[in-house]
PDB file of C-alpha atoms in Angstrom:
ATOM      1  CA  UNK A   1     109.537 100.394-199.201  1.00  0.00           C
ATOM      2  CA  UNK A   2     107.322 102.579-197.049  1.00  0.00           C
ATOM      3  CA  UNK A   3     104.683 100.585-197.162  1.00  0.00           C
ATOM      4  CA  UNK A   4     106.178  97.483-196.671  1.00  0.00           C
ATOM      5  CA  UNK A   5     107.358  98.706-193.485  1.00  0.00           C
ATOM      6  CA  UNK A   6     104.246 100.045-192.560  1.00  0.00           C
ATOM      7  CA  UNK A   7     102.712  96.330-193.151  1.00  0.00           C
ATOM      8  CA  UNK A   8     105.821  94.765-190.893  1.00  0.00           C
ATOM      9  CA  UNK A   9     104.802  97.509-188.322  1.00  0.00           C
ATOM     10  CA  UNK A  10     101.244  96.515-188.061  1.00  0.00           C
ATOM     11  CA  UNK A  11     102.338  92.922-187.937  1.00  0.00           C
ATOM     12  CA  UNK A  12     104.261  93.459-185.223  1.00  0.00           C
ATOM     13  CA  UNK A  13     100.887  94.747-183.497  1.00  0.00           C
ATOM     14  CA  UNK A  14      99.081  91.412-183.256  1.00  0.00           C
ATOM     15  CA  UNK A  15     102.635  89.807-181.827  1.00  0.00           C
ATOM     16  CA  UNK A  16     101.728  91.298-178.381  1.00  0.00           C
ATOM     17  CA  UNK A  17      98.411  91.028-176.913  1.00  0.00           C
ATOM     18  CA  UNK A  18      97.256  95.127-175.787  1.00  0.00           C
ATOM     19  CA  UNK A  19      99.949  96.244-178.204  1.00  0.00           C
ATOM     20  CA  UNK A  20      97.586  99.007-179.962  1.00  0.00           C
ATOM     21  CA  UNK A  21     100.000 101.402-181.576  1.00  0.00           C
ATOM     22  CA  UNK A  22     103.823 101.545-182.913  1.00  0.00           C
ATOM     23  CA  UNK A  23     105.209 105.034-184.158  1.00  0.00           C
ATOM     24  CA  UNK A  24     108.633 106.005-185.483  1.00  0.00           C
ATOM     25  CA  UNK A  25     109.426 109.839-185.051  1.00  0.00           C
ATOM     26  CA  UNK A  26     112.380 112.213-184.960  1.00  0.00           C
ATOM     27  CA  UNK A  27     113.238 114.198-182.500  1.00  0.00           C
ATOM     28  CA  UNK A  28     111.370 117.058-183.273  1.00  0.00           C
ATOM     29  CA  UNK A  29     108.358 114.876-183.193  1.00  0.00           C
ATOM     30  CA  UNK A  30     107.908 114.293-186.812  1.00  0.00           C
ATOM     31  CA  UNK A  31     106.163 111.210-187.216  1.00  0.00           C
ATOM     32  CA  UNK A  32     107.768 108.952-190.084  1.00  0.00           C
ATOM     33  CA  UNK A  33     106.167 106.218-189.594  1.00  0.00           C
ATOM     34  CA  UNK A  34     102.798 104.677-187.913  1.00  0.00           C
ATOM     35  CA  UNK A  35     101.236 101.650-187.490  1.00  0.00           C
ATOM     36  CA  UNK A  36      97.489 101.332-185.322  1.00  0.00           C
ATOM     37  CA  UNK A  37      95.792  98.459-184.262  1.00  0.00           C
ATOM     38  CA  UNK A  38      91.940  98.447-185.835  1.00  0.00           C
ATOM     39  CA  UNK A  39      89.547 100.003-183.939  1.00  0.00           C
ATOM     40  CA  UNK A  40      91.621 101.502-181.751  1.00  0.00           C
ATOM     41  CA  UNK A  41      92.616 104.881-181.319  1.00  0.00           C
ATOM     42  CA  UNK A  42      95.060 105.733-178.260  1.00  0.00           C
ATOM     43  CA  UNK A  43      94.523 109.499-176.565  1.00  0.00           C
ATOM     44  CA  UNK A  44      97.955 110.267-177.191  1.00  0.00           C
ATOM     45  CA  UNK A  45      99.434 112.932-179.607  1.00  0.00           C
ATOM     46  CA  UNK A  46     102.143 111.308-181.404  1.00  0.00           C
ATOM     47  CA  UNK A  47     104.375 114.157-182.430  1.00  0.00           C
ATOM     48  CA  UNK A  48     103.889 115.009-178.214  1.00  0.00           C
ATOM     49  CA  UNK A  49     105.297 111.422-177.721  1.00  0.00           C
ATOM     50  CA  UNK A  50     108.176 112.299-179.577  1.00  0.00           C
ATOM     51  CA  UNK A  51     109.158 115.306-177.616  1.00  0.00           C
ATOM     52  CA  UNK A  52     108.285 113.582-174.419  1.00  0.00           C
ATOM     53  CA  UNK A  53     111.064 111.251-175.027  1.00  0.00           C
ATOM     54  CA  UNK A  54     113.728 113.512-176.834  1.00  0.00           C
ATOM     55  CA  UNK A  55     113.203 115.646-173.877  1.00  0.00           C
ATOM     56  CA  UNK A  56     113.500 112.953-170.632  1.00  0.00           C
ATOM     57  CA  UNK A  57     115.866 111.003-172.714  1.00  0.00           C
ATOM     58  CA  UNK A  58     118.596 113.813-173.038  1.00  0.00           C
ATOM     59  CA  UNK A  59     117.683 114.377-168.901  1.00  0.00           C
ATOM     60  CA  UNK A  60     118.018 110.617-168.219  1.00  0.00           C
ATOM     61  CA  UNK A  61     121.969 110.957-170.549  1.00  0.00           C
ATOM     62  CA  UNK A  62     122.853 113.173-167.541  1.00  0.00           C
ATOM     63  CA  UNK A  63     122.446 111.112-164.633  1.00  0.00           C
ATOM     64  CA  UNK A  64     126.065 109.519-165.377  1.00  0.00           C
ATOM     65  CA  UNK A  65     125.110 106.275-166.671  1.00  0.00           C
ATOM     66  CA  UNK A  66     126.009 106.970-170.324  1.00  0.00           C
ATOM     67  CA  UNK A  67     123.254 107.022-173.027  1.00  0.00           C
ATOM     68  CA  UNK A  68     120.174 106.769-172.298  1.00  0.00           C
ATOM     69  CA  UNK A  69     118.192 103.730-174.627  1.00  0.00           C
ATOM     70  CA  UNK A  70     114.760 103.109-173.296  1.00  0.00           C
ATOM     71  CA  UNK A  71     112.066 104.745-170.990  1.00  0.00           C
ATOM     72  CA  UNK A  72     109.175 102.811-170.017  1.00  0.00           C
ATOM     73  CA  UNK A  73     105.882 105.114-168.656  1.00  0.00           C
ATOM     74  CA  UNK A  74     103.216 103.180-166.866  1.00  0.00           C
ATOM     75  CA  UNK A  75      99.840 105.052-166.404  1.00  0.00           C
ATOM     76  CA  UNK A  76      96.779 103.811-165.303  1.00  0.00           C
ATOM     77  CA  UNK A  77      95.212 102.650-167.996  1.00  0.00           C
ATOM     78  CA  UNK A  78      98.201 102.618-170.994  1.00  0.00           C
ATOM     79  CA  UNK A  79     101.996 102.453-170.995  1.00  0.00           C
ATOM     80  CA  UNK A  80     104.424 103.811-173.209  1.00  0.00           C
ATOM     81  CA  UNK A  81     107.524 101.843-173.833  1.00  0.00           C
ATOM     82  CA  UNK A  82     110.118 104.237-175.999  1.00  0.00           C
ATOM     83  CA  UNK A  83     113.069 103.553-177.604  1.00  0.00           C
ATOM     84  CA  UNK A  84     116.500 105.781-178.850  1.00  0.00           C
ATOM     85  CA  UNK A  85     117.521 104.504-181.816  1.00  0.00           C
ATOM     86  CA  UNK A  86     120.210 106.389-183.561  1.00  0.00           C
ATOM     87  CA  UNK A  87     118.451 109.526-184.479  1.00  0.00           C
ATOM     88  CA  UNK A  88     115.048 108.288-184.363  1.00  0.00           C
ATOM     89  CA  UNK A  89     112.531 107.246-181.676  1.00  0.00           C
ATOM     90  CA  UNK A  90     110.235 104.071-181.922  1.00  0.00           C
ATOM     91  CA  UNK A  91     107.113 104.596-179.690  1.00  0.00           C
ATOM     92  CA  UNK A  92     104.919 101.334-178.635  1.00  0.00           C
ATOM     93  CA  UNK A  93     101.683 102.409-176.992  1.00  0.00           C
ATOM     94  CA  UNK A  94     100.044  99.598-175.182  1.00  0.00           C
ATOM     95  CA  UNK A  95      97.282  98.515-172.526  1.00  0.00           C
ATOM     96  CA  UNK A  96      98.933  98.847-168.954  1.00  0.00           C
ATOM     97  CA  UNK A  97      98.526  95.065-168.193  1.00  0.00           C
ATOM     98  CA  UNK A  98     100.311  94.032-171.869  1.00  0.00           C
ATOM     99  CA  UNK A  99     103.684  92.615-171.013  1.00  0.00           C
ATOM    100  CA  UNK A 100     106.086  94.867-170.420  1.00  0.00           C
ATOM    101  CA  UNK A 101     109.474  92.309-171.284  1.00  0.00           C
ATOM    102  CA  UNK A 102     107.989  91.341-174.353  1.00  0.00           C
ATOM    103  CA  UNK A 103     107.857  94.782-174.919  1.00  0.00           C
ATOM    104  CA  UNK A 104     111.447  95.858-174.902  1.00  0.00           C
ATOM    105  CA  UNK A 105     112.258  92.710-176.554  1.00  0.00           C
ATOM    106  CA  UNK A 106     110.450  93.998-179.501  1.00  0.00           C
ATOM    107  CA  UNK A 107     111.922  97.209-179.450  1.00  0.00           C
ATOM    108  CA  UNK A 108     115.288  95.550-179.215  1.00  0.00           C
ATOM    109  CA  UNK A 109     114.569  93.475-182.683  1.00  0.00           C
ATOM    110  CA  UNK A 110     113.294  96.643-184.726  1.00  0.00           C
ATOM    111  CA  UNK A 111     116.523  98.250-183.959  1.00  0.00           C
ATOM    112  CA  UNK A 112     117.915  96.895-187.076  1.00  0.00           C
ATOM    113  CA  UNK A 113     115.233  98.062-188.887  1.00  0.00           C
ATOM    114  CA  UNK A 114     114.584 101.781-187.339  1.00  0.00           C
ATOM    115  CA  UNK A 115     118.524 101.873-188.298  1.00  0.00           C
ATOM    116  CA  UNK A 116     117.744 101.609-192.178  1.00  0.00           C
ATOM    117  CA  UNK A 117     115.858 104.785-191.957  1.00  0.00           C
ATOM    118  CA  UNK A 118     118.298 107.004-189.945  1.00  0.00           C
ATOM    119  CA  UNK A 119     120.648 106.073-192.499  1.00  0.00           C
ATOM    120  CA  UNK A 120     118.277 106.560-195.332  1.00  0.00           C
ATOM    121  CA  UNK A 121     117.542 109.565-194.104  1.00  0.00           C
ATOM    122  CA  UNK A 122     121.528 110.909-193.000  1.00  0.00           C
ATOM    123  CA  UNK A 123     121.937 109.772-196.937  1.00  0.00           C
ATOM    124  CA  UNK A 124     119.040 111.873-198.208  1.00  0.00           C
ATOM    125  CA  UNK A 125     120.121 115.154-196.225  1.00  0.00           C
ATOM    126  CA  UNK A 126     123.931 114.632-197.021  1.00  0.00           C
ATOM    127  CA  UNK A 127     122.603 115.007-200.943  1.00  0.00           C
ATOM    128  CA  UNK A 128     120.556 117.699-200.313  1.00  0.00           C
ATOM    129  CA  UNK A 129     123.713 119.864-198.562  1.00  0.00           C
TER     130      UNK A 129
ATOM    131  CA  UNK B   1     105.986 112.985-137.537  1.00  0.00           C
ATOM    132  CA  UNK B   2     108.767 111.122-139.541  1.00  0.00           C
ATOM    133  CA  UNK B   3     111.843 109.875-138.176  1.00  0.00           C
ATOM    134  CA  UNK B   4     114.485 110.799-140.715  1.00  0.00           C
ATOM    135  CA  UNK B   5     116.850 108.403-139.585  1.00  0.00           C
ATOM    136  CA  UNK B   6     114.295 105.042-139.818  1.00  0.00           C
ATOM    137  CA  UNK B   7     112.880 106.825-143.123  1.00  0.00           C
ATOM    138  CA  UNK B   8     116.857 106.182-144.767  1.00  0.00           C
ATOM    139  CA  UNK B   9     117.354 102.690-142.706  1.00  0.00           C
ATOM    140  CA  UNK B  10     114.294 101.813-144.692  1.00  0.00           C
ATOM    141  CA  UNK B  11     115.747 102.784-147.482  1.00  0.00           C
ATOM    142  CA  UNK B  12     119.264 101.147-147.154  1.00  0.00           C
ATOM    143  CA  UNK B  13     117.301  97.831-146.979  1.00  0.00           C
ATOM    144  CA  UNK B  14     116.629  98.073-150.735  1.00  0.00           C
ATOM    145  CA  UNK B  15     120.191  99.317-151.693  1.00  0.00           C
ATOM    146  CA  UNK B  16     121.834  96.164-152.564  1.00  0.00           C
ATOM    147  CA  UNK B  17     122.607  93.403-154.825  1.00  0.00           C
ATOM    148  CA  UNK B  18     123.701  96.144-157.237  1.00  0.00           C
ATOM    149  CA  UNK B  19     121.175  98.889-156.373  1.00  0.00           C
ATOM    150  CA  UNK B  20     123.511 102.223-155.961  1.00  0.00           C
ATOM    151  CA  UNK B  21     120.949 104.229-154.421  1.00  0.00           C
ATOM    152  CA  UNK B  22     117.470 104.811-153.084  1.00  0.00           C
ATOM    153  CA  UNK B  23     116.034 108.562-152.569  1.00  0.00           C
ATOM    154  CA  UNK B  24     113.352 109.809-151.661  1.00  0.00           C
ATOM    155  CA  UNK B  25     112.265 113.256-152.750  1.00  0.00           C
ATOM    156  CA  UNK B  26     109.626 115.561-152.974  1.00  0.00           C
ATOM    157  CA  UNK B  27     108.056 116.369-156.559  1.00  0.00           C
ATOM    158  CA  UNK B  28     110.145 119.444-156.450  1.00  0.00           C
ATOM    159  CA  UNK B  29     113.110 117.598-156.352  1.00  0.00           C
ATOM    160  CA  UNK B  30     113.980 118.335-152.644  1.00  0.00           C
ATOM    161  CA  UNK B  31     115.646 115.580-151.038  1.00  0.00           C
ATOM    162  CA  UNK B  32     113.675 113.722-148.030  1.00  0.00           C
ATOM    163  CA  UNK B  33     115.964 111.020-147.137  1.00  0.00           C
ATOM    164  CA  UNK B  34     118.434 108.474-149.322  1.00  0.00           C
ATOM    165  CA  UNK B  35     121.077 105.774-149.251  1.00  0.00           C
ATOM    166  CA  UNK B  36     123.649 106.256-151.725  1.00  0.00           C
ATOM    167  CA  UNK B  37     127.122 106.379-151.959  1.00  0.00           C
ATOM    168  CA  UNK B  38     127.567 110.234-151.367  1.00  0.00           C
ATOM    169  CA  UNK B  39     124.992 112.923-151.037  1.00  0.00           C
ATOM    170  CA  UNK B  40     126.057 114.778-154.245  1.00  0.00           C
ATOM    171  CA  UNK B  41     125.275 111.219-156.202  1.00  0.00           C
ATOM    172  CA  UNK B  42     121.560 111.296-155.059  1.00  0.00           C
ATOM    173  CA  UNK B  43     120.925 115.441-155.239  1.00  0.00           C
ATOM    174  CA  UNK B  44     121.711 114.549-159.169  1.00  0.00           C
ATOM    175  CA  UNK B  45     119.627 111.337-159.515  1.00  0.00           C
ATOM    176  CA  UNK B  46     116.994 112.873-157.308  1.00  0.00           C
ATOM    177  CA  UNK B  47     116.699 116.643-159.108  1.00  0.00           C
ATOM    178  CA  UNK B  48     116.754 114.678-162.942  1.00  0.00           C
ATOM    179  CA  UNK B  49     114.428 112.169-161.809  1.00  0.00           C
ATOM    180  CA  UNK B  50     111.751 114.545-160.150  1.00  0.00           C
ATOM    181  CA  UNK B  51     112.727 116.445-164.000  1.00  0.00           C
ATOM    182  CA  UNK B  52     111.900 112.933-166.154  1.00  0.00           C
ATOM    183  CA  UNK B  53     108.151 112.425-163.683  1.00  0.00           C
ATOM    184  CA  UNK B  54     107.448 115.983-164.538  1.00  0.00           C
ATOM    185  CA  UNK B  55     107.761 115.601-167.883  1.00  0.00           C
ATOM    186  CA  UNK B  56     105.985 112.642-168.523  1.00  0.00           C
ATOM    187  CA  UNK B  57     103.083 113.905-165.864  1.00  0.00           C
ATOM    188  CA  UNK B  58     101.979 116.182-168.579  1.00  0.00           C
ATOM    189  CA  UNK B  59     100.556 113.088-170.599  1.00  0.00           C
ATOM    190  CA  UNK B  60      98.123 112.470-167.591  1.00  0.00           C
ATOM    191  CA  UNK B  61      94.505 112.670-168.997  1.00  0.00           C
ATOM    192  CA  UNK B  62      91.822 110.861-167.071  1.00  0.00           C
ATOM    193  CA  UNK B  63      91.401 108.859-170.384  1.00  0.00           C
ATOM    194  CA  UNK B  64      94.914 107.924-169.788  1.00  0.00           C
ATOM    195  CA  UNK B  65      94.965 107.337-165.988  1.00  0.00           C
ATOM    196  CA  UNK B  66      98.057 108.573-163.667  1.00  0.00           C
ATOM    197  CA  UNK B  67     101.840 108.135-164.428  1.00  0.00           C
ATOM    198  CA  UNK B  68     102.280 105.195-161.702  1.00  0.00           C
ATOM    199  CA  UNK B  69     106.005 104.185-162.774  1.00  0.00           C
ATOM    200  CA  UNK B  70     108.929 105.079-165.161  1.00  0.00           C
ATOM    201  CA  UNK B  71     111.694 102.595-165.785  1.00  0.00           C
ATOM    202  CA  UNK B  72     114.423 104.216-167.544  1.00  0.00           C
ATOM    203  CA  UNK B  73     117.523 102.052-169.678  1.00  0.00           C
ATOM    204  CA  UNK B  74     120.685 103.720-169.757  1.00  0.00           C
ATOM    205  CA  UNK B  75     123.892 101.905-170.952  1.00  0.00           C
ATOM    206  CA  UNK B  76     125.159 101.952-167.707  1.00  0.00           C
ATOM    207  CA  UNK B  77     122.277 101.757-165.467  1.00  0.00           C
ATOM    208  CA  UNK B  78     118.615 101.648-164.974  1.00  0.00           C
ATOM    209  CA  UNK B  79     116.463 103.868-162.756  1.00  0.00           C
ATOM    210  CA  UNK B  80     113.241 103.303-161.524  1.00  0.00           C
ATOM    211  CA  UNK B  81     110.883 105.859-160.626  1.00  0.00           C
ATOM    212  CA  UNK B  82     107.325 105.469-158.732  1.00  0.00           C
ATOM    213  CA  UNK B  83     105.159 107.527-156.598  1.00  0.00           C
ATOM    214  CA  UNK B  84     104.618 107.146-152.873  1.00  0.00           C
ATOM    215  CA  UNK B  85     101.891 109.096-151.252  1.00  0.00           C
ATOM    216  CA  UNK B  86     103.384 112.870-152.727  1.00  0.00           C
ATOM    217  CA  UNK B  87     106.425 111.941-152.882  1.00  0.00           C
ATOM    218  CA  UNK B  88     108.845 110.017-155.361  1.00  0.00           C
ATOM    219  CA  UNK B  89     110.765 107.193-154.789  1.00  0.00           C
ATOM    220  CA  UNK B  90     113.683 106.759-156.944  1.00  0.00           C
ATOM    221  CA  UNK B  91     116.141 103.553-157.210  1.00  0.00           C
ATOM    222  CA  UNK B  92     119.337 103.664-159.278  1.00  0.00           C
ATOM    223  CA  UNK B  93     120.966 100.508-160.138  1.00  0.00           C
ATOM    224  CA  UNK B  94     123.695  98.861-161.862  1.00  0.00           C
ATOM    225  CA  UNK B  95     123.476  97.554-165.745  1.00  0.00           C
ATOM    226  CA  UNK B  96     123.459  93.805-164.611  1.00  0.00           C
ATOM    227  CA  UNK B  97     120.549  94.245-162.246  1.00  0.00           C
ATOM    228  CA  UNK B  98     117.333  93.458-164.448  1.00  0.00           C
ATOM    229  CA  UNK B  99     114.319  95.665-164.312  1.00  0.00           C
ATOM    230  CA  UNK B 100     112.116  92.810-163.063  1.00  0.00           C
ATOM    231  CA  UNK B 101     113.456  93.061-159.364  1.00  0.00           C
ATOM    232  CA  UNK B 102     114.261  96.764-159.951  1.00  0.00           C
ATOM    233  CA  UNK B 103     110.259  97.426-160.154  1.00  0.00           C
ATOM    234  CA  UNK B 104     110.108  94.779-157.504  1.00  0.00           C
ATOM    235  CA  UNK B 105     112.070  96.775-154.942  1.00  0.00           C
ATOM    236  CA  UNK B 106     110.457  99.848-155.772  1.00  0.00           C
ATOM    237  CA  UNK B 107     106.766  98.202-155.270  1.00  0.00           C
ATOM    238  CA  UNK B 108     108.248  96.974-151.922  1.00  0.00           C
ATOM    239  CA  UNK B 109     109.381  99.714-150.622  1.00  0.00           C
ATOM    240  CA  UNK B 110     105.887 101.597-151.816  1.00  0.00           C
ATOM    241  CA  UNK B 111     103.885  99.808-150.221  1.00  0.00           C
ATOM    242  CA  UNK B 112     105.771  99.960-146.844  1.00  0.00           C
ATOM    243  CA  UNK B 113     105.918 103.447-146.861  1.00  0.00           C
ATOM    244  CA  UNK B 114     102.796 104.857-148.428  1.00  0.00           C
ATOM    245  CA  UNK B 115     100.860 104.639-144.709  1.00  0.00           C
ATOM    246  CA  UNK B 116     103.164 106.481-142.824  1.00  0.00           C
ATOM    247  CA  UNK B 117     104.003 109.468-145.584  1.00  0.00           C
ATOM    248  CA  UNK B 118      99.866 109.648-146.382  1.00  0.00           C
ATOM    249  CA  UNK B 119      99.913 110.963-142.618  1.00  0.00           C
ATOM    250  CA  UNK B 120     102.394 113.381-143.077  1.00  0.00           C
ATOM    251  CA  UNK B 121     101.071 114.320-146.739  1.00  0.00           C
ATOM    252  CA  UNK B 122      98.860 116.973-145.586  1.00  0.00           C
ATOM    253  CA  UNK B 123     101.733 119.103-143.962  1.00  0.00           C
TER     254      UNK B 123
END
């Protein structure tokens, strides 16, 4: 099942033009799954994105508009769109000019699937205890 | 110098059609000027959001460029963050506004401010 995840991930890649990476982590940074365009090889550390996110999300929970969902980072050359779903955080890293909306839309639509893991995994560790 | 007063009329222009509040701040997180509802409302947007740049400022590698803009979803709100001269310029809106005219705003107000706070930047 990995794998054919890991195949729908990279399909997802050629959906959006400058989409060059999609990672699933915890948040701890642990990087379940990853998916990379060819040739391409973003200067991010993906266990870093992870944190990034776990950290500004639970800021962003605070500002007393409920639950935070998505951040989207813009730098000069890349952006980082970043998702909270359940217990697990979806990561697209893209060119800075790739559409943005098309973006979240994405991230929206693999909701469903990021949600198969969390409760794979909640499964998994309530059998271990 | 800066006229306080003009700096928040400025930003009242951009507080509505469901925008709550615009602040401007300092990277530390000190207020400059804002239009919200109360002052305690944009201390708490302004010291978080000042938090979130930080945090995501650490990714900046020249490979990578600057951090230029953060557009956070909450479930009951969106906040967008940018960078004006030194400072940061932070909107906080309601759900129904979309981000489109969120980042809109924001680039709006940017640009009509960026002059007049380069002068003062080097204070």
């Amino acid at each position: 099942m990995a794998e054919e995840l890991v195949v729908h991930f990279e399909k997802l890649l050629t959906r959006v033009d400058g989409l060059l990476s999609a990672v699933v982590t915890d948040r701890d940074g642990v990087v379940l799954l990853r998916a990379n365009a060819p040739n391409t090889s973003p200067p991010f550390t993906e266990s870093a994105l992870g944190c990034t996110f776990a950290l500004a999300s639970d800021q962003a929970s605070k500002l007393g508009l409920r639950k935070n969902k998505s951040i989207v980072s813009i730098y000069g050359v890349y952006q980082l769109v970043q998702f909270n779903h359940a217990s697990l955080i979806t990561t697209f890293v893209a060119n800075s000019n790739a559409n943005t909306g098309l973006l979240l839309e994405l991230g929206a639509e693999l909701e469903s699937v990021t949600q198969v893991i969390a409760t794979a995994l909640h499964e998994r560790q309530s059998g271990a205890l | 110098m800066l006229k306080p007063k003009l700096i928040s009329q400025v930003l009242q222009q951009a507080t509505t059609g469901g925008v709550k509040a615009t602040i401007l701040l300092n990277p530390e997180g000190s207020l400059l000027a804002f239009a919200a509802q109360s002052d305690r409302d944009a201390r708490v947007y302004g010291a978080i959001a000042s938090n979130i740049w930080t945090i995501y400022s650490k990714h900046n590698k020249p490979e990578v460029g600057p951090l230029s803009f953060l557009m956070l979803e909450c479930e009951e709100g969106k906040v967008a963050i940018s960078i004006v001269s030194t400072m940061i310029l932070c909107l906080v809106a309601q759900d129904n506004v979309e981000l489109g005219i969120l980042k809109a705003k924001s680039e709006a107000l940017t640009r009509h401010l960026e002059e007049p706070l380069s002068r003062v930047a080097g204070y």
